[in-house]
């Protein structure tokens, strides 16, 4: 589906979250001012963010070896030799998009924005610890919009949170999150037994396929080598014991998946950076499908989405929302990539009832 290019231009003009990439911060402006690039970006699938999709498609082709001078600006391709942004960067990007318009359009019309950011596994681990504090019972875990399912393995990673370490200290996957007021957090070493871990995704990447792994890599900004290394380590850990990831739209298959969970068993349902990729008119149905997981047992539902909030320290972030038997509340404000998280006292008000 080709989108309205004014909407696409607005997406590039108002894009947030690109601060850690000088290259993409520059290219956002280049695209906004070029009608041909906007028309190309308009080939992005309905509901998907055209910024992530266009930059991901170009990055994917460069990672696959497209021989082009544009590669010189990508540290992910040429390493330390990468050129800083200069007056030739925009023209190089424009020429690349013209030369590779067919494969770019093909990627935009077939691929989804599926960035699987392992740092966000802290949300899963936090949810497990909160449930453990409420009940010793085994827990079923569901991640809606889980991409490759890397965050469903939050019990296999090493965490450094607010200066303390948790989890599997021998894990090659190391997640460091800056947390002031860490005393508000539950004990992240006390987890319940996980009875089942299930992911749901529109198009789960296949961890054994080079192209799918490359697409996940391409969605990480070219300068973010730490995040790329984290992804690689998690892909290797998870490939040895992948969680069950069901293919389908959560709106359609969610209720059937919910019906398979053991009656009365506590369940943790999580979605992070997934609802933002659901077309706006379908979000109420998405919310209904997620709520349906609470019909068969006590549920804690955690969501880290595009809910703009100000953290207690004054920095802008997104709200981490918790929904339990008594309703929804913001229990923390975090950076969207979970570089930091500021817990709120409401973290300790949760009630696991059914
Ligand atoms: C940006 S990724 C986030 C992945 C993971 N939650 C994380 O935080 O690393 C969003 C994922 O949501 C999936 N998705 C979007 N809409 C969906 C829907 N209606 N049902 C199931 N999955 C969906 C996409 O396929 C994609 O893999």
Coordinates of N, CA and C in Angstrom, one line a residue, residues 1-3 5 8 12 24 31 35-61 64 93 96-98 100-114 202-203 215 218-219 277:
X1 N 0.9 -1.2 0.0 CA 0.0 0.0 0.0 C 0.9 1.3 0.0
X2 N 0.6 2.2 -0.9 CA 1.4 3.4 -1.0 C 0.7 4.4 -0.1
X3 N 1.5 5.1 0.7 CA 0.9 6.0 1.7 C 1.0 7.4 1.2
X5 N 2.2 11.0 0.9 CA 3.6 11.4 1.2 C 3.6 12.6 2.2
X8 N 4.1 10.8 5.4 CA 5.4 10.3 5.5 C 6.4 11.4 5.8
X12 N 9.0 11.8 9.1 CA 10.5 12.1 9.2 C 10.8 13.5 9.9
X24 N 21.7 9.2 11.0 CA 20.3 9.2 10.8 C 19.6 10.5 11.1
X31 N 15.7 13.4 3.8 CA 14.5 12.8 3.3 C 13.3 13.8 3.2
X35 N 11.4 14.9 -2.5 CA 10.1 14.3 -2.8 C 10.3 12.8 -3.3
X36 N 11.4 12.6 -4.1 CA 11.6 11.2 -4.6 C 11.8 10.3 -3.4
X37 N 12.6 10.7 -2.4 CA 12.9 9.8 -1.3 C 11.6 9.6 -0.5
X38 N 10.8 10.7 -0.4 CA 9.5 10.5 0.4 C 8.6 9.5 -0.4
X39 N 8.6 9.6 -1.7 CA 7.8 8.6 -2.5 C 8.2 7.2 -2.3
X40 N 9.6 7.1 -2.2 CA 10.1 5.7 -1.9 C 9.7 5.2 -0.5
X41 N 9.9 6.1 0.5 CA 9.5 5.7 1.8 C 8.0 5.5 2.0
X42 N 7.2 6.0 1.1 CA 5.8 5.8 1.1 C 5.4 4.4 0.8
X43 N 6.4 3.6 0.3 CA 6.1 2.2 0.0 C 6.1 1.3 1.2
X44 N 6.4 1.9 2.4 CA 6.4 1.2 3.6 C 5.0 0.6 3.9
X45 N 4.9 -0.5 4.5 CA 3.6 -1.2 4.8 C 2.8 -0.4 5.8
X46 N 1.5 -0.5 5.6 CA 0.5 0.2 6.4 C 0.8 0.0 7.9
X47 N 0.9 1.1 8.7 CA 1.0 1.0 10.1 C 2.5 1.0 10.5
X48 N 3.4 0.7 9.6 CA 4.8 0.7 10.0 C 5.4 2.1 9.9
X49 N 6.4 2.3 10.7 CA 7.1 3.6 10.8 C 8.0 3.8 9.6
X50 N 7.8 4.7 8.6 CA 8.6 4.8 7.4 C 10.1 5.2 7.7
X51 N 10.3 5.9 8.8 CA 11.7 6.2 9.1 C 12.5 5.0 9.4
X52 N 12.1 4.2 10.3 CA 12.8 2.9 10.6 C 12.9 2.0 9.4
X53 N 11.8 2.0 8.6 CA 11.8 1.0 7.5 C 12.7 1.4 6.4
X54 N 12.7 2.7 6.0 CA 13.6 3.2 4.9 C 15.1 3.0 5.4
X55 N 15.4 3.5 6.6 CA 16.8 3.4 7.0 C 17.2 2.0 7.2
X56 N 16.3 1.1 7.6 CA 16.6 -0.3 7.8 C 16.9 -0.9 6.4
X57 N 16.1 -0.6 5.4 CA 16.2 -1.2 4.1 C 17.6 -0.9 3.5
X58 N 17.9 0.4 3.6 CA 19.2 0.9 3.0 C 20.4 0.2 3.8
X59 N 20.3 0.1 5.1 CA 21.3 -0.5 5.9 C 21.5 -2.0 5.6
X60 N 20.3 -2.6 5.4 CA 20.3 -4.0 5.1 C 21.1 -4.3 3.8
X61 N 20.9 -3.5 2.7 CA 21.6 -3.7 1.5 C 23.1 -3.4 1.6
X64 N 24.6 -6.3 3.3 CA 24.7 -7.5 2.4 C 25.8 -7.3 1.4
X93 N 23.4 9.4 -0.1 CA 22.2 8.6 0.3 C 21.1 8.7 -0.8
X96 N 22.2 6.5 -3.7 CA 22.0 5.1 -3.4 C 20.6 4.7 -3.5
X97 N 19.7 5.5 -3.0 CA 18.2 5.2 -3.0 C 17.7 5.1 -4.5
X98 N 18.3 6.0 -5.3 CA 17.9 5.9 -6.7 C 18.4 4.7 -7.4
X100 N 19.2 1.8 -6.0 CA 18.7 0.6 -5.5 C 17.2 0.7 -5.2
X101 N 16.5 1.5 -5.9 CA 15.1 1.8 -5.6 C 14.3 0.5 -5.7
X102 N 14.6 -0.4 -6.6 CA 13.8 -1.6 -6.7 C 13.9 -2.5 -5.5
X103 N 15.2 -2.9 -5.1 CA 15.3 -3.7 -3.9 C 14.8 -3.0 -2.6
X104 N 15.0 -1.7 -2.5 CA 14.5 -1.0 -1.3 C 13.0 -1.1 -1.3
X105 N 12.3 -0.8 -2.4 CA 10.8 -0.9 -2.4 C 10.4 -2.3 -2.1
X106 N 11.1 -3.3 -2.6 CA 10.7 -4.7 -2.3 C 10.8 -5.0 -0.8
X107 N 11.9 -4.5 -0.1 CA 12.1 -4.7 1.3 C 11.0 -3.9 2.1
X108 N 10.7 -2.7 1.6 CA 9.6 -1.9 2.3 C 8.3 -2.6 2.2
X109 N 8.0 -3.3 1.1 CA 6.7 -3.8 1.0 C 6.6 -5.2 1.6
X110 N 7.7 -5.8 2.0 CA 7.6 -7.2 2.6 C 8.1 -7.2 4.0
X111 N 9.0 -6.4 4.4 CA 9.5 -6.5 5.8 C 8.7 -5.6 6.8
X112 N 8.8 -6.0 8.0 CA 8.2 -5.2 9.1 C 9.3 -4.6 10.0
X113 N 9.0 -3.5 10.7 CA 9.9 -3.0 11.7 C 9.9 -3.9 12.9
X114 N 11.0 -4.7 13.1 CA 11.0 -5.7 14.0 C 12.2 -5.6 15.0
X202 N 3.6 -11.1 14.1 CA 3.0 -11.1 12.7 C 3.9 -11.9 11.8
X203 N 5.2 -11.8 12.0 CA 6.1 -12.5 11.1 C 7.4 -12.8 11.8
X215 N 18.4 -8.7 8.7 CA 17.3 -7.6 8.8 C 17.3 -7.1 10.3
X218 N 20.1 -4.8 10.7 CA 20.0 -3.6 9.9 C 19.1 -2.6 10.6
X219 N 18.2 -3.1 11.5 CA 17.3 -2.2 12.2 C 18.0 -1.4 13.3
X277 N 3.5 0.0 16.4 CA 3.6 -0.5 15.0 C 2.2 -1.1 14.5

